[in-house]
PDB file of C-alpha atoms in Angstrom:
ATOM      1  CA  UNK A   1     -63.716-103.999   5.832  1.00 65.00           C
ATOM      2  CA  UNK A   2     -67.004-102.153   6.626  1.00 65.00           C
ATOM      3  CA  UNK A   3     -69.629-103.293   4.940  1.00 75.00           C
ATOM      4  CA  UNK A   4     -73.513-101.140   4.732  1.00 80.00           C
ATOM      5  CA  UNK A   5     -76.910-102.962   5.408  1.00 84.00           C
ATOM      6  CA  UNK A   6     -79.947-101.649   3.329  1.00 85.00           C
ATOM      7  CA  UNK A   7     -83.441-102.363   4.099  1.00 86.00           C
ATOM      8  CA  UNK A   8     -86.475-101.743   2.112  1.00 86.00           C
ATOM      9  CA  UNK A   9     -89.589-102.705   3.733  1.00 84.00           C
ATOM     10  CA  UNK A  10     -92.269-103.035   1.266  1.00 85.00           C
ATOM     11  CA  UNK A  11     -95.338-104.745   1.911  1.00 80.00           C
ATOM     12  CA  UNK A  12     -98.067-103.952   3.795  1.00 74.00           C
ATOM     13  CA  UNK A  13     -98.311-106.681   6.215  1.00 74.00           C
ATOM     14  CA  UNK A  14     -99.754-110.637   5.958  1.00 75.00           C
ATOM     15  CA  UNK A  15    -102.061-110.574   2.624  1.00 74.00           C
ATOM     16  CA  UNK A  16    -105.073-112.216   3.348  1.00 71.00           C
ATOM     17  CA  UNK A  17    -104.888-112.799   7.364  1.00 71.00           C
ATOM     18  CA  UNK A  18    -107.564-111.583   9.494  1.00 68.00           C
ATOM     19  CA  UNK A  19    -107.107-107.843  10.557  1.00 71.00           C
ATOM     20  CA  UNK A  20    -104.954-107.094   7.156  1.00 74.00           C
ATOM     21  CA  UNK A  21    -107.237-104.008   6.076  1.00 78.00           C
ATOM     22  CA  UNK A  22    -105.678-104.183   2.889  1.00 80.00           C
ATOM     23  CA  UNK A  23    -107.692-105.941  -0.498  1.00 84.00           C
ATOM     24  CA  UNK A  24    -104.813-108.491  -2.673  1.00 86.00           C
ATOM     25  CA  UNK A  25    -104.482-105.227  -5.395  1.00 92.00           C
ATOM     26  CA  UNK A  26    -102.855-103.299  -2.588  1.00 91.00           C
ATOM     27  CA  UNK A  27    -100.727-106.216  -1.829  1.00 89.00           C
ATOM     28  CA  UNK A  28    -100.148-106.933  -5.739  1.00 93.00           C
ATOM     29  CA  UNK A  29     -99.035-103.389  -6.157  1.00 95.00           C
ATOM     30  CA  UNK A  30     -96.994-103.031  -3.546  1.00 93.00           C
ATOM     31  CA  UNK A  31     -95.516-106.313  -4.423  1.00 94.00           C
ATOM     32  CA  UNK A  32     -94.745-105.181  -8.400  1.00 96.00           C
ATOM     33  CA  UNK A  33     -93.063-101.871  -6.745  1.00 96.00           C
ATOM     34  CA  UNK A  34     -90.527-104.128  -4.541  1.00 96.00           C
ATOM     35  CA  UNK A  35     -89.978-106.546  -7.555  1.00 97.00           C
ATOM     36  CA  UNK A  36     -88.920-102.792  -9.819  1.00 97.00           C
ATOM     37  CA  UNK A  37     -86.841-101.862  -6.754  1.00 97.00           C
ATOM     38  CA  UNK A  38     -85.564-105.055  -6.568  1.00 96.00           C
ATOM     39  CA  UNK A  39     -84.422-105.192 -10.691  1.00 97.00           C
ATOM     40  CA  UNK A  40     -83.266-101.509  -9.859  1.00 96.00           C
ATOM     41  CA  UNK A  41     -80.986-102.347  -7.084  1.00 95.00           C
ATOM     42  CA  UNK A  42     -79.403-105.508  -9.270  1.00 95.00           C
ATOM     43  CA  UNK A  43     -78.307-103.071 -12.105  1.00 95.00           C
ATOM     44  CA  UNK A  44     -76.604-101.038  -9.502  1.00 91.00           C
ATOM     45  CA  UNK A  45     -74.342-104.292  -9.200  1.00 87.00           C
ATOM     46  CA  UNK A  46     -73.165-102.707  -5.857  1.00 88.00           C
ATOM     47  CA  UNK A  47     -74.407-105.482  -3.417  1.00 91.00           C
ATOM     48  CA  UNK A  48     -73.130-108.657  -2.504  1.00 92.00           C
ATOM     49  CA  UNK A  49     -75.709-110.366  -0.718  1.00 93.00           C
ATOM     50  CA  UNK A  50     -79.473-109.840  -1.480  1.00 94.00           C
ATOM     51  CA  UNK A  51     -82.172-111.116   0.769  1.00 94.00           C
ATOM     52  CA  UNK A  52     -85.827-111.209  -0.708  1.00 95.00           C
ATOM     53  CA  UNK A  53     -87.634-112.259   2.467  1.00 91.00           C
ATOM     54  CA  UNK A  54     -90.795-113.993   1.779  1.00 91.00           C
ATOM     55  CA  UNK A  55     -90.997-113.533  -2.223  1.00 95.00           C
ATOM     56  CA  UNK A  56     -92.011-117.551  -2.450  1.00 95.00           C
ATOM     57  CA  UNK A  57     -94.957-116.553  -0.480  1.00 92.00           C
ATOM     58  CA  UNK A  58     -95.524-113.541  -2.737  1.00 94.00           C
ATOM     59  CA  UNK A  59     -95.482-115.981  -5.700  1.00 96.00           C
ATOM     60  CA  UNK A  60     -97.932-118.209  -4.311  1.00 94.00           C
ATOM     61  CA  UNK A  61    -100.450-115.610  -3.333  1.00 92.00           C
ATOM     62  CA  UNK A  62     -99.945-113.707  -6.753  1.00 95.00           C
ATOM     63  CA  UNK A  63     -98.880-111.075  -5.498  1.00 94.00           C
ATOM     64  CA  UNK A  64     -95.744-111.572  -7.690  1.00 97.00           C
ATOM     65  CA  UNK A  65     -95.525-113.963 -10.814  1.00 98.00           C
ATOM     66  CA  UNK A  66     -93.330-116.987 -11.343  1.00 98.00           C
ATOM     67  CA  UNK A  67     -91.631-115.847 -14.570  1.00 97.00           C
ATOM     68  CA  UNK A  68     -90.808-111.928 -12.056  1.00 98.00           C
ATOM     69  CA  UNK A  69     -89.101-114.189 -10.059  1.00 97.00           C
ATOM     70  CA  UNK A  70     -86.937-116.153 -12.569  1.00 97.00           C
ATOM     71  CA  UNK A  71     -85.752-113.167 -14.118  1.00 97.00           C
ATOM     72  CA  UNK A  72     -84.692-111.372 -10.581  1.00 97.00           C
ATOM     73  CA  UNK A  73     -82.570-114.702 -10.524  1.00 95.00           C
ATOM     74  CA  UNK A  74     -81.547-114.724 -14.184  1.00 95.00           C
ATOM     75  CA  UNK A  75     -80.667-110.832 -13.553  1.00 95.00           C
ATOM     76  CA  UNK A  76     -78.353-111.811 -10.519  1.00 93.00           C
ATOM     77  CA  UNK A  77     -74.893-111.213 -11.092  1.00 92.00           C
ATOM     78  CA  UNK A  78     -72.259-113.413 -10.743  1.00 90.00           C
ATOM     79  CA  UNK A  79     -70.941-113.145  -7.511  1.00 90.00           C
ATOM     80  CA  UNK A  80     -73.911-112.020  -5.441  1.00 93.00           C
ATOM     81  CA  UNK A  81     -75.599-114.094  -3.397  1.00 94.00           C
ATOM     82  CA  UNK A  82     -79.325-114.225  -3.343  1.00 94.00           C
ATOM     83  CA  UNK A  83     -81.393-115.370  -0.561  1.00 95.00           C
ATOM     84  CA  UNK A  84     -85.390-116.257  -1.028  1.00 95.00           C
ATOM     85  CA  UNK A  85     -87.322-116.530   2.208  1.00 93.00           C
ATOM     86  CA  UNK A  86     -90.750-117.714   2.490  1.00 91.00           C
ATOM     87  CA  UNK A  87     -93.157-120.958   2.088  1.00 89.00           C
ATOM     88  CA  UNK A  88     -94.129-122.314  -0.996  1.00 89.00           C
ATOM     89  CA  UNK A  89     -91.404-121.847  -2.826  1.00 95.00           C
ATOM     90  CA  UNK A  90     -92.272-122.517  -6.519  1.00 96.00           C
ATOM     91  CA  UNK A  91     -90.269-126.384  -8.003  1.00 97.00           C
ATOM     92  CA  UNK A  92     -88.749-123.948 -10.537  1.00 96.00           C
ATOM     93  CA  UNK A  93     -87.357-121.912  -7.976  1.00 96.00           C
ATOM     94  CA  UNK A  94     -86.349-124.995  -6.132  1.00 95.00           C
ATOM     95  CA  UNK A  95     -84.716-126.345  -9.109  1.00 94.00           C
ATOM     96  CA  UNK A  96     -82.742-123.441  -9.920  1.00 92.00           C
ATOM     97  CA  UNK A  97     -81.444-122.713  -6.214  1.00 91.00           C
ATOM     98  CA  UNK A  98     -78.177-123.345  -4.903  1.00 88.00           C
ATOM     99  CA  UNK A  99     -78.780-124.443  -1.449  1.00 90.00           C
ATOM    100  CA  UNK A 100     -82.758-125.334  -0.383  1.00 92.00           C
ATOM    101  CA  UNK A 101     -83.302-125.134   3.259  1.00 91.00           C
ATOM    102  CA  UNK A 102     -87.139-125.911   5.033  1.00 87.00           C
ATOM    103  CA  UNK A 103     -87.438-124.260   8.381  1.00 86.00           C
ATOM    104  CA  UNK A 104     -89.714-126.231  10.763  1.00 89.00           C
ATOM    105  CA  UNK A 105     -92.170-123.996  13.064  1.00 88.00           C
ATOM    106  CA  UNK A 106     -91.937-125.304  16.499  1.00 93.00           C
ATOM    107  CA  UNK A 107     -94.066-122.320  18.175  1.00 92.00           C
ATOM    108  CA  UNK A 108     -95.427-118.860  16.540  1.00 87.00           C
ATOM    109  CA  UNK A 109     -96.932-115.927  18.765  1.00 88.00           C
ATOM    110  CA  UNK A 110     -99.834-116.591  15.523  1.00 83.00           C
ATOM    111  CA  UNK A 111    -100.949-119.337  17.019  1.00 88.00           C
ATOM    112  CA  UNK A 112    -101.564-117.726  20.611  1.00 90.00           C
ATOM    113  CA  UNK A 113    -103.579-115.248  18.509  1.00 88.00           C
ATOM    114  CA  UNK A 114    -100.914-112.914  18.988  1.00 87.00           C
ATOM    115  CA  UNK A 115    -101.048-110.579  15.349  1.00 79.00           C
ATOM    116  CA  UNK A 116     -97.942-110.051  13.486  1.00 74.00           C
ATOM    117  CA  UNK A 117     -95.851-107.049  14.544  1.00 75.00           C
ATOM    118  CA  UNK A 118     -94.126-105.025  12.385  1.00 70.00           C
ATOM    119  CA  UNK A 119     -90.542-104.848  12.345  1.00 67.00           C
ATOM    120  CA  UNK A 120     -90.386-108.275  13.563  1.00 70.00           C
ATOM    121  CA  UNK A 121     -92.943-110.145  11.775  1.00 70.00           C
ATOM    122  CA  UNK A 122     -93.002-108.240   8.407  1.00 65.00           C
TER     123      UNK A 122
END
């Protein structure tokens, strides 16, 4: 059974992390268009798995709000499975997850003042 990846990158690199030209409205925008395409792509009820990689970090910087993010999971449809990536996840979110996993940093290229890279990093 052959099954078709889609990929929507979004954002505009690491809000608020030295050499990000962009000011938070930029982020905040381009955050509130990925939260539409997101809604857009549940109503199309064509996808099994849905991964919103690093929307609990969204939340926490406001780039997103709390009650966007409980209705993308209230909108979910039975069946699909819906992955949220990121720090910070919100207790409500918590609370309303399936499975919570915390992924421990052991090393980051960050750290070695190495800047994110796109396409790997964001």
């Amino acid at each position: 059974l052959l099954k078709t990846v889609e990929l929507h990158h979004t954002g505009k690199g690491f809000c608020g992390i030295e050499g990000n030209p962009y000011p938070h409205k930029e982020h905040r925008r381009n955050a509130q268009d990925a939260v539409a395409l997101v809604k857009e792509k549940i109503a199309a009820s064509r996808y099994d798995l849905m991964i919103l990689d690093e929307i609990n970090n969204a939340q926490a910087l406001k780039l997103v709000d709390l009650d966007q993010v409980k209705e993308i999971l209230e909108l979910r449809p039975a069946g699909m499975h819906m992955v949220l990536t990121g720090r910070n996840a919100h207790p409500d979110i918590i609370e309303k997850a399936n499975t919570v996993s915390e992924v421990m940093e052991i090393k980051h290229a960050y750290r070695e003042g190495i800047e994110p890279q796109p396409g790997v990093d964001y």
